[in-house]
Short mmCIF file of the N, C-alpha and C atoms (twelve columns), coordinates in Angstrom:
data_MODEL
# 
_entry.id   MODEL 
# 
loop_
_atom_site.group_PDB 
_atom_site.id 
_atom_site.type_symbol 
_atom_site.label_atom_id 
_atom_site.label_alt_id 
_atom_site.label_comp_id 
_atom_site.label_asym_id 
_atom_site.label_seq_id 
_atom_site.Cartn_x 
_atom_site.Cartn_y 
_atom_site.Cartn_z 
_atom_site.pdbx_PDB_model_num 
ATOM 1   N N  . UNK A 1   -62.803 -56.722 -45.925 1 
ATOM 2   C CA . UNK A 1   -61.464 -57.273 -45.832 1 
ATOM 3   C C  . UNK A 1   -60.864 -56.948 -44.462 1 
ATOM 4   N N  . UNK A 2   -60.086 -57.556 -43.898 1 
ATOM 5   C CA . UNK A 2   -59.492 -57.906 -42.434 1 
ATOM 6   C C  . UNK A 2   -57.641 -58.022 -43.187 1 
ATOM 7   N N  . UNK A 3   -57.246 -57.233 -42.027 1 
ATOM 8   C CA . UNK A 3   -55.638 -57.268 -42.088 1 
ATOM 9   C C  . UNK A 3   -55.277 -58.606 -41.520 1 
ATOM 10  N N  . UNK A 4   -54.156 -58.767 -42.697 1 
ATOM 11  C CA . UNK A 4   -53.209 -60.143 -41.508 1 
ATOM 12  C C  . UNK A 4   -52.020 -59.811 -41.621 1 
ATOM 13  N N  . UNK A 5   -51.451 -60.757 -40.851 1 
ATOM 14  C CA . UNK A 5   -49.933 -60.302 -40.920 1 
ATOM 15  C C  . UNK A 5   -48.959 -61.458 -41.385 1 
ATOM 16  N N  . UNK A 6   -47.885 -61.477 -42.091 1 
ATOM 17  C CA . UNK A 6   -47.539 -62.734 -42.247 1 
ATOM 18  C C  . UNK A 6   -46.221 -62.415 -41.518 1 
ATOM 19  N N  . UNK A 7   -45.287 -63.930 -40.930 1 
ATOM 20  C CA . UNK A 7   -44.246 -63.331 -40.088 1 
ATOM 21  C C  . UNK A 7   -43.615 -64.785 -41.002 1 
ATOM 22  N N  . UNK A 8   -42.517 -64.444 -41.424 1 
ATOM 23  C CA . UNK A 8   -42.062 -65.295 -42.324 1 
ATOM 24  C C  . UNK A 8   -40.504 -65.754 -41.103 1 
ATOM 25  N N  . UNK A 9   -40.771 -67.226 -40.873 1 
ATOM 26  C CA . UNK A 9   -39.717 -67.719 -39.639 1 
ATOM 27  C C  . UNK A 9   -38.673 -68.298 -40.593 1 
ATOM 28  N N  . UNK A 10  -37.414 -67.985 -40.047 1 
ATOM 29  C CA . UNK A 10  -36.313 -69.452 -41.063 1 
ATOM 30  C C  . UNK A 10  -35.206 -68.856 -39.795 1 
ATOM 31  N N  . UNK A 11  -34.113 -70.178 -40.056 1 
ATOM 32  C CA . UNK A 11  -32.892 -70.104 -39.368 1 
ATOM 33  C C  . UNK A 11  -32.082 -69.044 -39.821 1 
ATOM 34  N N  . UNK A 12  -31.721 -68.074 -39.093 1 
ATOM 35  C CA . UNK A 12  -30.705 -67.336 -39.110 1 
ATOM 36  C C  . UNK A 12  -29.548 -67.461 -38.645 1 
ATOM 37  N N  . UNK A 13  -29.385 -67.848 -37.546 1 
ATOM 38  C CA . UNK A 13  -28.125 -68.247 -36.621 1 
ATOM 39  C C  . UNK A 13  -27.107 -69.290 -36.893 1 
ATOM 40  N N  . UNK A 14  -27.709 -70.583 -36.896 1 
ATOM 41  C CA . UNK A 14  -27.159 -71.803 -36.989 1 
ATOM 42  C C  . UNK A 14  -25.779 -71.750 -38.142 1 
ATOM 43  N N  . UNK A 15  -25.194 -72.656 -37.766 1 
ATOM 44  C CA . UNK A 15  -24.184 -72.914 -38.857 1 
ATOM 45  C C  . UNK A 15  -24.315 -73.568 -39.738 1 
ATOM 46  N N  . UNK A 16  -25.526 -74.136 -40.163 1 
ATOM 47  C CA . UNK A 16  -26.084 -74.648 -41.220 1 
ATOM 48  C C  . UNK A 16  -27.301 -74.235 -41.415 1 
ATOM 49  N N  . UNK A 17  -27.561 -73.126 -41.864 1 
ATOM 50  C CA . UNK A 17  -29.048 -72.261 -41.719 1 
ATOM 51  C C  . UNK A 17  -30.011 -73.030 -42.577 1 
ATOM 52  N N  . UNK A 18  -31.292 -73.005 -42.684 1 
ATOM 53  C CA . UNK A 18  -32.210 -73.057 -43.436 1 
ATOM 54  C C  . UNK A 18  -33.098 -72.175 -43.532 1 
ATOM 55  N N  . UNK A 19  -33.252 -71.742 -44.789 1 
ATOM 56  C CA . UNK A 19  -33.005 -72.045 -46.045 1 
ATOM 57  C C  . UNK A 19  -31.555 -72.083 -46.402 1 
ATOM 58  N N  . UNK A 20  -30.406 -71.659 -46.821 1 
ATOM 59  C CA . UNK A 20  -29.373 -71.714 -47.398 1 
ATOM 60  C C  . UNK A 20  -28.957 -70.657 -47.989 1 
ATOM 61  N N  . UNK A 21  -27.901 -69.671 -47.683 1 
ATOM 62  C CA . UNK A 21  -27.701 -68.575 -48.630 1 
ATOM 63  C C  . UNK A 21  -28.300 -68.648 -50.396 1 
ATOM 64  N N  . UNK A 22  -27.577 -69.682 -50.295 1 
ATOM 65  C CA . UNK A 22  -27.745 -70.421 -52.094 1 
ATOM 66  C C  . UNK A 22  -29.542 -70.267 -51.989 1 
ATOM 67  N N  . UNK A 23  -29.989 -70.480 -51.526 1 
ATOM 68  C CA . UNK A 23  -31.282 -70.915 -51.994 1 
ATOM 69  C C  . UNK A 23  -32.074 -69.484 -51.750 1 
ATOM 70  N N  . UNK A 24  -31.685 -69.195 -50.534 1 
ATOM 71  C CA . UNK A 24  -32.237 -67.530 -50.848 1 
ATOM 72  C C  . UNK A 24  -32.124 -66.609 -51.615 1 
ATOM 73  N N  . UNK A 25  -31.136 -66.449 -52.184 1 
ATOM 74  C CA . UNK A 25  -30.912 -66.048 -53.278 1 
ATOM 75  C C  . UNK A 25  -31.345 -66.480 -54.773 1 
ATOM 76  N N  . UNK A 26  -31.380 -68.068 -54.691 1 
ATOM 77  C CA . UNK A 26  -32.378 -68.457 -55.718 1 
ATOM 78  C C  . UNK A 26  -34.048 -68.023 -55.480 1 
ATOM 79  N N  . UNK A 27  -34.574 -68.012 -54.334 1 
ATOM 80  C CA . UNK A 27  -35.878 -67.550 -53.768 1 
ATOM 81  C C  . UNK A 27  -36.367 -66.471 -54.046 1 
ATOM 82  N N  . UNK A 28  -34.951 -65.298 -53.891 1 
ATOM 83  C CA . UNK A 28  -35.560 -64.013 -54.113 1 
ATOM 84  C C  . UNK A 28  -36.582 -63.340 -55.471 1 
ATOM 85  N N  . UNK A 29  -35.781 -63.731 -56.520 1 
ATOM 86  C CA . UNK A 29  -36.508 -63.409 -57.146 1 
ATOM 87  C C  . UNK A 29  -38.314 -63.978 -57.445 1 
ATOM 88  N N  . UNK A 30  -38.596 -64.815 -57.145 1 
ATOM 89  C CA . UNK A 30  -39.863 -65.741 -56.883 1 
ATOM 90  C C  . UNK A 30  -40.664 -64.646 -55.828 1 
ATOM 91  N N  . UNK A 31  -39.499 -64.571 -54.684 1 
ATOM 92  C CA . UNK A 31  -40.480 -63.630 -53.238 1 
ATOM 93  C C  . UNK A 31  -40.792 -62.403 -53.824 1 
ATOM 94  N N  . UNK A 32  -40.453 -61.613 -54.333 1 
ATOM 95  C CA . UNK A 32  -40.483 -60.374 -55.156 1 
ATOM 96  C C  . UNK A 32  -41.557 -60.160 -55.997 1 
ATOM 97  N N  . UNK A 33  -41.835 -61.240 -56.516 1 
ATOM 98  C CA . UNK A 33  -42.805 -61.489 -57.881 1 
ATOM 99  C C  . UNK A 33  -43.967 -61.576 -56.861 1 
ATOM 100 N N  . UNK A 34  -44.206 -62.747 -55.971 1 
ATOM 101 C CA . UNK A 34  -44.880 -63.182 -55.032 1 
ATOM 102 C C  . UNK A 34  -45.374 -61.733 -54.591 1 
ATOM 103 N N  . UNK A 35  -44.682 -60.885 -53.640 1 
ATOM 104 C CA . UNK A 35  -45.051 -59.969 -53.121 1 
ATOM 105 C C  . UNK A 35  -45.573 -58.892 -54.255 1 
ATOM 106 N N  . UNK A 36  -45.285 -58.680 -55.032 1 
ATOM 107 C CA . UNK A 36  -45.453 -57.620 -56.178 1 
ATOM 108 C C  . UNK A 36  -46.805 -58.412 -56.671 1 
ATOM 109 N N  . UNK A 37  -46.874 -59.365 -56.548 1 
ATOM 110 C CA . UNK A 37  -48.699 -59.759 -57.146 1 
ATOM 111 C C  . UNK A 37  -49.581 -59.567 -55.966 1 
ATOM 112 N N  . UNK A 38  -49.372 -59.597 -54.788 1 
ATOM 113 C CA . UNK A 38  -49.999 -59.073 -53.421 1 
ATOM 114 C C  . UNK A 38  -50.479 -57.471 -54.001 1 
ATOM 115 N N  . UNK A 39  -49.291 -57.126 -54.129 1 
ATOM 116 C CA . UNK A 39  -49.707 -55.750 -54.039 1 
ATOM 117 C C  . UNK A 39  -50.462 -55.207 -55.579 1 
ATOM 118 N N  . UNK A 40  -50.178 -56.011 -56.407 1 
ATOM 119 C CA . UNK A 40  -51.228 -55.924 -57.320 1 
ATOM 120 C C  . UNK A 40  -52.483 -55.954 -57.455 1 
ATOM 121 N N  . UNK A 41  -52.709 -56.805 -56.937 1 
ATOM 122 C CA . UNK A 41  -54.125 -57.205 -56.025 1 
ATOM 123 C C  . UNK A 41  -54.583 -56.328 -54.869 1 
ATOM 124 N N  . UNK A 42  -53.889 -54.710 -54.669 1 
ATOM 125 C CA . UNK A 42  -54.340 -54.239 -53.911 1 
ATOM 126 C C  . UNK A 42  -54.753 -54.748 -52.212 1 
ATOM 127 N N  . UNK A 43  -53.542 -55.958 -52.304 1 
ATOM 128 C CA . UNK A 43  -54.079 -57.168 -50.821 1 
ATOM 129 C C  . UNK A 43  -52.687 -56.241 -49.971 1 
ATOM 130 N N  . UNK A 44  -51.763 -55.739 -50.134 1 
ATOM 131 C CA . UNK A 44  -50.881 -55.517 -49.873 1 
ATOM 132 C C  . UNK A 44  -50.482 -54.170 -48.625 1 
ATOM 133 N N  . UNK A 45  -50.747 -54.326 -47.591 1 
ATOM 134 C CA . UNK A 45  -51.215 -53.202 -46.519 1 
ATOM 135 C C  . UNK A 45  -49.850 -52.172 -46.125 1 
ATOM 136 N N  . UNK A 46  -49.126 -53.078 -45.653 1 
ATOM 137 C CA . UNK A 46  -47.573 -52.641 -45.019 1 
ATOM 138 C C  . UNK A 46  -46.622 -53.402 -45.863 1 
ATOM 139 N N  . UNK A 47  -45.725 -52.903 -46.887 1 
ATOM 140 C CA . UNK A 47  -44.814 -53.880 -47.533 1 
ATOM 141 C C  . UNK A 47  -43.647 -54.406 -46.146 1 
ATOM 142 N N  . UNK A 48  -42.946 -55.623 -47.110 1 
ATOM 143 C CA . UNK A 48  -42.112 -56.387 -46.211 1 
ATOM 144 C C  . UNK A 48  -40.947 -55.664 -45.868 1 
ATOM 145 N N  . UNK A 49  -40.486 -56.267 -44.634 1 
ATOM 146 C CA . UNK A 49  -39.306 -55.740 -43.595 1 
ATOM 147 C C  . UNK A 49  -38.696 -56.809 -43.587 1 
ATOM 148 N N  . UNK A 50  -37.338 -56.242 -43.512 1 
ATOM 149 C CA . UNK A 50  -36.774 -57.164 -43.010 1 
ATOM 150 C C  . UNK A 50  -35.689 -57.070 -41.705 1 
ATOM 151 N N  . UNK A 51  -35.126 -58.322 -40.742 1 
ATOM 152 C CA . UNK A 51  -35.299 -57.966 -39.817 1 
ATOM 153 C C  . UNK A 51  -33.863 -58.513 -39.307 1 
ATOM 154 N N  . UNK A 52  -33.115 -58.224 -38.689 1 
ATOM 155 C CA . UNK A 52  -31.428 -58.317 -38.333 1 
ATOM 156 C C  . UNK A 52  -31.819 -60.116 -36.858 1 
ATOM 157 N N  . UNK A 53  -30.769 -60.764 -37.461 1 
ATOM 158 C CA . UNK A 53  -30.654 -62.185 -36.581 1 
ATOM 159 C C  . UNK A 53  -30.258 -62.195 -35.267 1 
ATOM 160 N N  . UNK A 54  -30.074 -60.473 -34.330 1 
ATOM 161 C CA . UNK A 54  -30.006 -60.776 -33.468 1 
ATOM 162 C C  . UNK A 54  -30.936 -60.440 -32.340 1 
ATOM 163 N N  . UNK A 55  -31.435 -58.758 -32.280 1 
ATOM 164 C CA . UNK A 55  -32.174 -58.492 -31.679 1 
ATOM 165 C C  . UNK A 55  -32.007 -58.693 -29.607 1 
ATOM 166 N N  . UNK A 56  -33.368 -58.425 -28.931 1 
ATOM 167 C CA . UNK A 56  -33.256 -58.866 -27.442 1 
ATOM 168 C C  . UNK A 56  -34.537 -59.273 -27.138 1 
ATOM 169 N N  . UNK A 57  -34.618 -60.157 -25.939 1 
ATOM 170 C CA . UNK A 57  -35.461 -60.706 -25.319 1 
ATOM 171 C C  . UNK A 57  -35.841 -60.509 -24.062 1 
ATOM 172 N N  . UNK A 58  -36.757 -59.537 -23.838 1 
ATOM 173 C CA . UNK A 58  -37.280 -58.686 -22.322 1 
ATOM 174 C C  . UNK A 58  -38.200 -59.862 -21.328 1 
ATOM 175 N N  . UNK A 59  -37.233 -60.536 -20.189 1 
ATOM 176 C CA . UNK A 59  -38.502 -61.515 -19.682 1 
ATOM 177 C C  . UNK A 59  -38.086 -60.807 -17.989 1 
ATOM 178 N N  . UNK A 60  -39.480 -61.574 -17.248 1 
ATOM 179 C CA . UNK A 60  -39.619 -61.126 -15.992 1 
ATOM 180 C C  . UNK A 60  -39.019 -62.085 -15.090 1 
ATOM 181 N N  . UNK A 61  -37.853 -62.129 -14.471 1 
ATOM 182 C CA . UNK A 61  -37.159 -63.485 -13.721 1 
ATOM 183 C C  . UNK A 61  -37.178 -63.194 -12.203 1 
ATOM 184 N N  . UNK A 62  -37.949 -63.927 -11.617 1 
ATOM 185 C CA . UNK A 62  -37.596 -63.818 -9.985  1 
ATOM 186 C C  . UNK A 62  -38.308 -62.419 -9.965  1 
ATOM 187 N N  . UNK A 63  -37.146 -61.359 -9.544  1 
ATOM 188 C CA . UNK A 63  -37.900 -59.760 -9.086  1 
ATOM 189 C C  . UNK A 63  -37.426 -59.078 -9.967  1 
ATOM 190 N N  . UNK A 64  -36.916 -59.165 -11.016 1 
ATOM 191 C CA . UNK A 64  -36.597 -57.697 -12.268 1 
ATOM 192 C C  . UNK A 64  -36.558 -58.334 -13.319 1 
ATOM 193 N N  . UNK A 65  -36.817 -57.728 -14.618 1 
ATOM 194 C CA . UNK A 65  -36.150 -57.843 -15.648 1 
ATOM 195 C C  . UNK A 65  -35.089 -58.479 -15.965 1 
ATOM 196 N N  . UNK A 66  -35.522 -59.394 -17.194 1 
ATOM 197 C CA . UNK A 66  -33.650 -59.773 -17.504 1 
ATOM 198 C C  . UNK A 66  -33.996 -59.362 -19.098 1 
ATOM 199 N N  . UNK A 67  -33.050 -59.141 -19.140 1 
ATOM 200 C CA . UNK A 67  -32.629 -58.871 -20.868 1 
ATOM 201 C C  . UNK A 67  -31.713 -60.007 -21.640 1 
ATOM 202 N N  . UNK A 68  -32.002 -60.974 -22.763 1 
ATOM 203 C CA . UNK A 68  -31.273 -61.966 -23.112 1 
ATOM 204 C C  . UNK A 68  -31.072 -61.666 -24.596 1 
ATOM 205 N N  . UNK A 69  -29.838 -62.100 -24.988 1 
ATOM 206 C CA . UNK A 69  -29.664 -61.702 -26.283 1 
ATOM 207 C C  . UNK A 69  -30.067 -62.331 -27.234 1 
ATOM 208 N N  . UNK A 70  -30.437 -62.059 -28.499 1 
ATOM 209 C CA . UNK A 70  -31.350 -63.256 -29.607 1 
ATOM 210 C C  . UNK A 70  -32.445 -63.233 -29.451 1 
ATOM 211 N N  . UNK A 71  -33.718 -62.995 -30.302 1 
ATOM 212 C CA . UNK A 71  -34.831 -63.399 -30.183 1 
ATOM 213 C C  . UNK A 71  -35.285 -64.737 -29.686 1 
ATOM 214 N N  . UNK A 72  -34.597 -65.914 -30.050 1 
ATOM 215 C CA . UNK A 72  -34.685 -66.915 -29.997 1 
ATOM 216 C C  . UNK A 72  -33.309 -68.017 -29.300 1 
ATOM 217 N N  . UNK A 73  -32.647 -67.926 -28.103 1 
ATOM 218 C CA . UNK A 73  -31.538 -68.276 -27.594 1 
ATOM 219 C C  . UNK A 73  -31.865 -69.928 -27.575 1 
ATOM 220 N N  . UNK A 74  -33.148 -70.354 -27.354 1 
ATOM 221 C CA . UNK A 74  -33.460 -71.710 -27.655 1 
ATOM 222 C C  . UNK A 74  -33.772 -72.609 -28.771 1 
ATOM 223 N N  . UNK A 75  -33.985 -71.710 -29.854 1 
ATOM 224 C CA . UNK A 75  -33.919 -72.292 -30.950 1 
ATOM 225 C C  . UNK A 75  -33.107 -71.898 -32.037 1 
ATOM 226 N N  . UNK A 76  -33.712 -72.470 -33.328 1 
ATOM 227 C CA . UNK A 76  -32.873 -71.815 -34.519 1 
ATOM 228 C C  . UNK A 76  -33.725 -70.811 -35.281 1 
ATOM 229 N N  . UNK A 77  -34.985 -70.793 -35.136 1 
ATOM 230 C CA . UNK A 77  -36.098 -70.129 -35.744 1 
ATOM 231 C C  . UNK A 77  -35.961 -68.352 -35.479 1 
ATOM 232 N N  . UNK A 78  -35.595 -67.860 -36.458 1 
ATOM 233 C CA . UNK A 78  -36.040 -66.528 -36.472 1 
ATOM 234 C C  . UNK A 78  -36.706 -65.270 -37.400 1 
ATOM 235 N N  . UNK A 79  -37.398 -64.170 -36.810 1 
ATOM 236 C CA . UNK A 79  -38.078 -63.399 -37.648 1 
ATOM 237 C C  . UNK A 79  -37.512 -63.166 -38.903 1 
ATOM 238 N N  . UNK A 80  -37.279 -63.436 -39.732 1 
ATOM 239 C CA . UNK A 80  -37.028 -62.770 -41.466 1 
ATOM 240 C C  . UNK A 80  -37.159 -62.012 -42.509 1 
ATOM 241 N N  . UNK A 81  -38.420 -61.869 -41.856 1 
ATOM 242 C CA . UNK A 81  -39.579 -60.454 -42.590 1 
ATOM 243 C C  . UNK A 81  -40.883 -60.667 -41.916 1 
ATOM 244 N N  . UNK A 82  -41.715 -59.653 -42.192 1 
ATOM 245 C CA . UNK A 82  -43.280 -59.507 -41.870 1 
ATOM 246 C C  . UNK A 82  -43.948 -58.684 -42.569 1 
ATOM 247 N N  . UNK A 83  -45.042 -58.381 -42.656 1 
ATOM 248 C CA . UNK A 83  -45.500 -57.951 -43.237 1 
ATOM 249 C C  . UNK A 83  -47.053 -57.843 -43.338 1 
ATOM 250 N N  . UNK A 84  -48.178 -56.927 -43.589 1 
ATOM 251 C CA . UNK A 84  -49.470 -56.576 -43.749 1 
ATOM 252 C C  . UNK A 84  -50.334 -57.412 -44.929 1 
ATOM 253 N N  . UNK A 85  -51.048 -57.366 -44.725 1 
ATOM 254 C CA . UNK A 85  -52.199 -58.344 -46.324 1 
ATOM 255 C C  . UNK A 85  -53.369 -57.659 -46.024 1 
ATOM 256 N N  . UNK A 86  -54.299 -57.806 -46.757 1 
ATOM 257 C CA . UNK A 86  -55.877 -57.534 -47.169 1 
ATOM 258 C C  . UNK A 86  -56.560 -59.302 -46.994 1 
ATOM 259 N N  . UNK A 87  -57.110 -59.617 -46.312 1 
ATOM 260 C CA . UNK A 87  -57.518 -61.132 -47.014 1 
ATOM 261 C C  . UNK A 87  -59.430 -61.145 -45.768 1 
ATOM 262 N N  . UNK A 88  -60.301 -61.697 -46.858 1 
ATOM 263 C CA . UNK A 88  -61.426 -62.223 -46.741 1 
ATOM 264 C C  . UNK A 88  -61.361 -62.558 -45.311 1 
ATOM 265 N N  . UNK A 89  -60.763 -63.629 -44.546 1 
ATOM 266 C CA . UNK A 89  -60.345 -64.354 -43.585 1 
ATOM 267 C C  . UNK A 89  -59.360 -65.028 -43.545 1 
ATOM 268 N N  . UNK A 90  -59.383 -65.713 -42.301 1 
ATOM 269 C CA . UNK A 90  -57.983 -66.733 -42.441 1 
ATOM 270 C C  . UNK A 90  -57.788 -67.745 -43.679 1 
ATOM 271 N N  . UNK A 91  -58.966 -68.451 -43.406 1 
ATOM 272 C CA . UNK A 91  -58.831 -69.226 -45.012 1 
ATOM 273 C C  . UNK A 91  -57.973 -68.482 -46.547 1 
ATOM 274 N N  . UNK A 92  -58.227 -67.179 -46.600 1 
ATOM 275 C CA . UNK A 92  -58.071 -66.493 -47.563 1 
ATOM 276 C C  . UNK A 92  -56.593 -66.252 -47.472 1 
ATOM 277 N N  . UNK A 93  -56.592 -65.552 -46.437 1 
ATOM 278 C CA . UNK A 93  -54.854 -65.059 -46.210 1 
ATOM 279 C C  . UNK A 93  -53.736 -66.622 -46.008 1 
ATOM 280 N N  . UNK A 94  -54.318 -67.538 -45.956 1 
ATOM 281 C CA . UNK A 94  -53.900 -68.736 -45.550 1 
ATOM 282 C C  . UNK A 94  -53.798 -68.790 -47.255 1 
ATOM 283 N N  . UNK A 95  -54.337 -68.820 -47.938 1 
ATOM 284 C CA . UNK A 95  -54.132 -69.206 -49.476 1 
ATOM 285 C C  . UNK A 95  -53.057 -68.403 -49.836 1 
ATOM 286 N N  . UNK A 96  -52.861 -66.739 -49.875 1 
ATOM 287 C CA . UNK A 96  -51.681 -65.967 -49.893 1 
ATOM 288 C C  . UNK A 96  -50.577 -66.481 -49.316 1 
ATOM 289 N N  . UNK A 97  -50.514 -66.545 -48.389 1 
ATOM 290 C CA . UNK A 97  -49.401 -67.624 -47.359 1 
ATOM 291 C C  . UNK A 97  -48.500 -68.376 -48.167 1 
ATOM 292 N N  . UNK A 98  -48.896 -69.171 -48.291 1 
ATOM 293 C CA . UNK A 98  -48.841 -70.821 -49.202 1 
ATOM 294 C C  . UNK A 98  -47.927 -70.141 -50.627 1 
ATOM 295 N N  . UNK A 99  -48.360 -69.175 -51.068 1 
ATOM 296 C CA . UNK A 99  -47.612 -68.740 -52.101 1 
ATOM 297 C C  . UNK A 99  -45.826 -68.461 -51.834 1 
ATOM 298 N N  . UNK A 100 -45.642 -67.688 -50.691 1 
ATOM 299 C CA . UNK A 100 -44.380 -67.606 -50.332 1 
ATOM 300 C C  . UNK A 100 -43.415 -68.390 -50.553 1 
ATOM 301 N N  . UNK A 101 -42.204 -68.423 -51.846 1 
ATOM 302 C CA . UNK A 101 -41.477 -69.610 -52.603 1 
ATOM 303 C C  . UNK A 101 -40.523 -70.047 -51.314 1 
ATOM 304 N N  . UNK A 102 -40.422 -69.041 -50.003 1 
ATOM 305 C CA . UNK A 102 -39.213 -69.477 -49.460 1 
ATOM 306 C C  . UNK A 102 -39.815 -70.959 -48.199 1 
ATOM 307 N N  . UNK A 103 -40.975 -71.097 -48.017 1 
ATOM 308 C CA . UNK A 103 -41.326 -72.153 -47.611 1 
ATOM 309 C C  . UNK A 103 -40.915 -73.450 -48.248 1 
ATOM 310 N N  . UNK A 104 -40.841 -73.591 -49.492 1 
ATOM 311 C CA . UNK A 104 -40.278 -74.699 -50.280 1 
ATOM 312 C C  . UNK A 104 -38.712 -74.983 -50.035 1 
ATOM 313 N N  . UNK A 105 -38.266 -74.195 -48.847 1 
ATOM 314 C CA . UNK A 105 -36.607 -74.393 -48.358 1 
ATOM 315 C C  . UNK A 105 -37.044 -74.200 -47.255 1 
ATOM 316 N N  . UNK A 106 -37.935 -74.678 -46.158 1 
ATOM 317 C CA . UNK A 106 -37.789 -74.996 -45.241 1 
ATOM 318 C C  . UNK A 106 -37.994 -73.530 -44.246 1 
ATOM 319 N N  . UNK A 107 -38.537 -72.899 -45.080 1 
ATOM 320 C CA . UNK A 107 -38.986 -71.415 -44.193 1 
ATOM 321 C C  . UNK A 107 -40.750 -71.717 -43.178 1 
ATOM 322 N N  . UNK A 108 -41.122 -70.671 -42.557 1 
ATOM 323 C CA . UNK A 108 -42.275 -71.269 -41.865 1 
ATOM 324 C C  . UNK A 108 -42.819 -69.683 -42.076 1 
ATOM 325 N N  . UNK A 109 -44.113 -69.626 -42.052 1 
ATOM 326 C CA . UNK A 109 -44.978 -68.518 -42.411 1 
ATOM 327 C C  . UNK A 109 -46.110 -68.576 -41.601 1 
ATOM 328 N N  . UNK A 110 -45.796 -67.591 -40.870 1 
ATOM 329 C CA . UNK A 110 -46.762 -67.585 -39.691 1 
ATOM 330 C C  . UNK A 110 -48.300 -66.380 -39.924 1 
ATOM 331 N N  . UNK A 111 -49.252 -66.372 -39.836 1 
ATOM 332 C CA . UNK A 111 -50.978 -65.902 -40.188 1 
ATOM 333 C C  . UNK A 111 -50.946 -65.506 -38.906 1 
ATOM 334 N N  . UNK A 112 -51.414 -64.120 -38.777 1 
ATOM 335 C CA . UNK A 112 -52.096 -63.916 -37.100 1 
ATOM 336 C C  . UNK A 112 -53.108 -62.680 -37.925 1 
ATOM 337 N N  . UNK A 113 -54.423 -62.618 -37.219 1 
ATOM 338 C CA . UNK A 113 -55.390 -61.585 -37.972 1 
ATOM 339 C C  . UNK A 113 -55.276 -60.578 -37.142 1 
ATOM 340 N N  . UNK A 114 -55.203 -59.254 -37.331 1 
ATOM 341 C CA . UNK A 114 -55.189 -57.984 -36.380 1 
ATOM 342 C C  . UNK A 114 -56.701 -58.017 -35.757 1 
ATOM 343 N N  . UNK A 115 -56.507 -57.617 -34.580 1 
ATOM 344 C CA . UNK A 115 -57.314 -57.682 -33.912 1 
ATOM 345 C C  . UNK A 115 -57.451 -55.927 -33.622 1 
ATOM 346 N N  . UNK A 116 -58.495 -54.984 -33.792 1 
ATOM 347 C CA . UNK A 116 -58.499 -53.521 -33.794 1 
ATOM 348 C C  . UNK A 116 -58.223 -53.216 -32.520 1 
ATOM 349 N N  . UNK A 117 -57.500 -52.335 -31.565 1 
ATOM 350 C CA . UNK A 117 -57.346 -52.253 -29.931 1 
ATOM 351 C C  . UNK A 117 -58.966 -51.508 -29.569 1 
ATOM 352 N N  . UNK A 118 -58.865 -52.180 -28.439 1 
ATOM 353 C CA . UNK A 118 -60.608 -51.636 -28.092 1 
ATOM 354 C C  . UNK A 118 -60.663 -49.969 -27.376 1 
# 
């Protein structure tokens, strides 16, 4: 088994967010269950975080550092949670994925496989 990570994207910012307070809250209990059968399955590495809508953005401009506020100042997309898995491969952890109820409101669930540092 190979770690993945899932990075669960939705609007935080916007004035019309997606998913929807309403609906996250209808979601939660589904994500809970969802995650609690992960970890039933012993697939469950690092439980979920969750993660504040504003955060900073460290880029290299011209000759120094700039620091910008928001993870995301160009879009609406932001981190929501993340989190560890157990899965076969991508295919596999890609099937876990898919389970996440908050995608069905317009959330995005992002797969990246850990790669061990050399």
């Amino acid at each position: 088994m190979q770690e993945f990570l899932l990075v669960i994207h939705r609007d935080l910012t916007s004035d019309n967010p997606v998913p929807t307070p309403e609906q996250m809250k209808e979601a939660l209990k589904p994500y809970q269950e969802w995650v609690a059968g992960i970890a039933a399955e012993n697939r469950l590495v690092a439980p979920p975080k969750r993660w504040d809508a504003d955060g900073r953005v460290i880029r290299f401009e011209k000759t120094k550092e700039q620091v910008h506020n928001g993870p995301y100042a160009e879009g609406k997309a932001s981190i929501g949670g993340l989190f560890l898995i157990r899965a076969k491969d991508y295919d596999d952890a890609v099937e876990v994925a898919k389970g996440c109820p908050i995608i069905r409101y317009g959330a995005i669930v992002e797969v990246r496989m850990a790669v061990p540092v050399a």
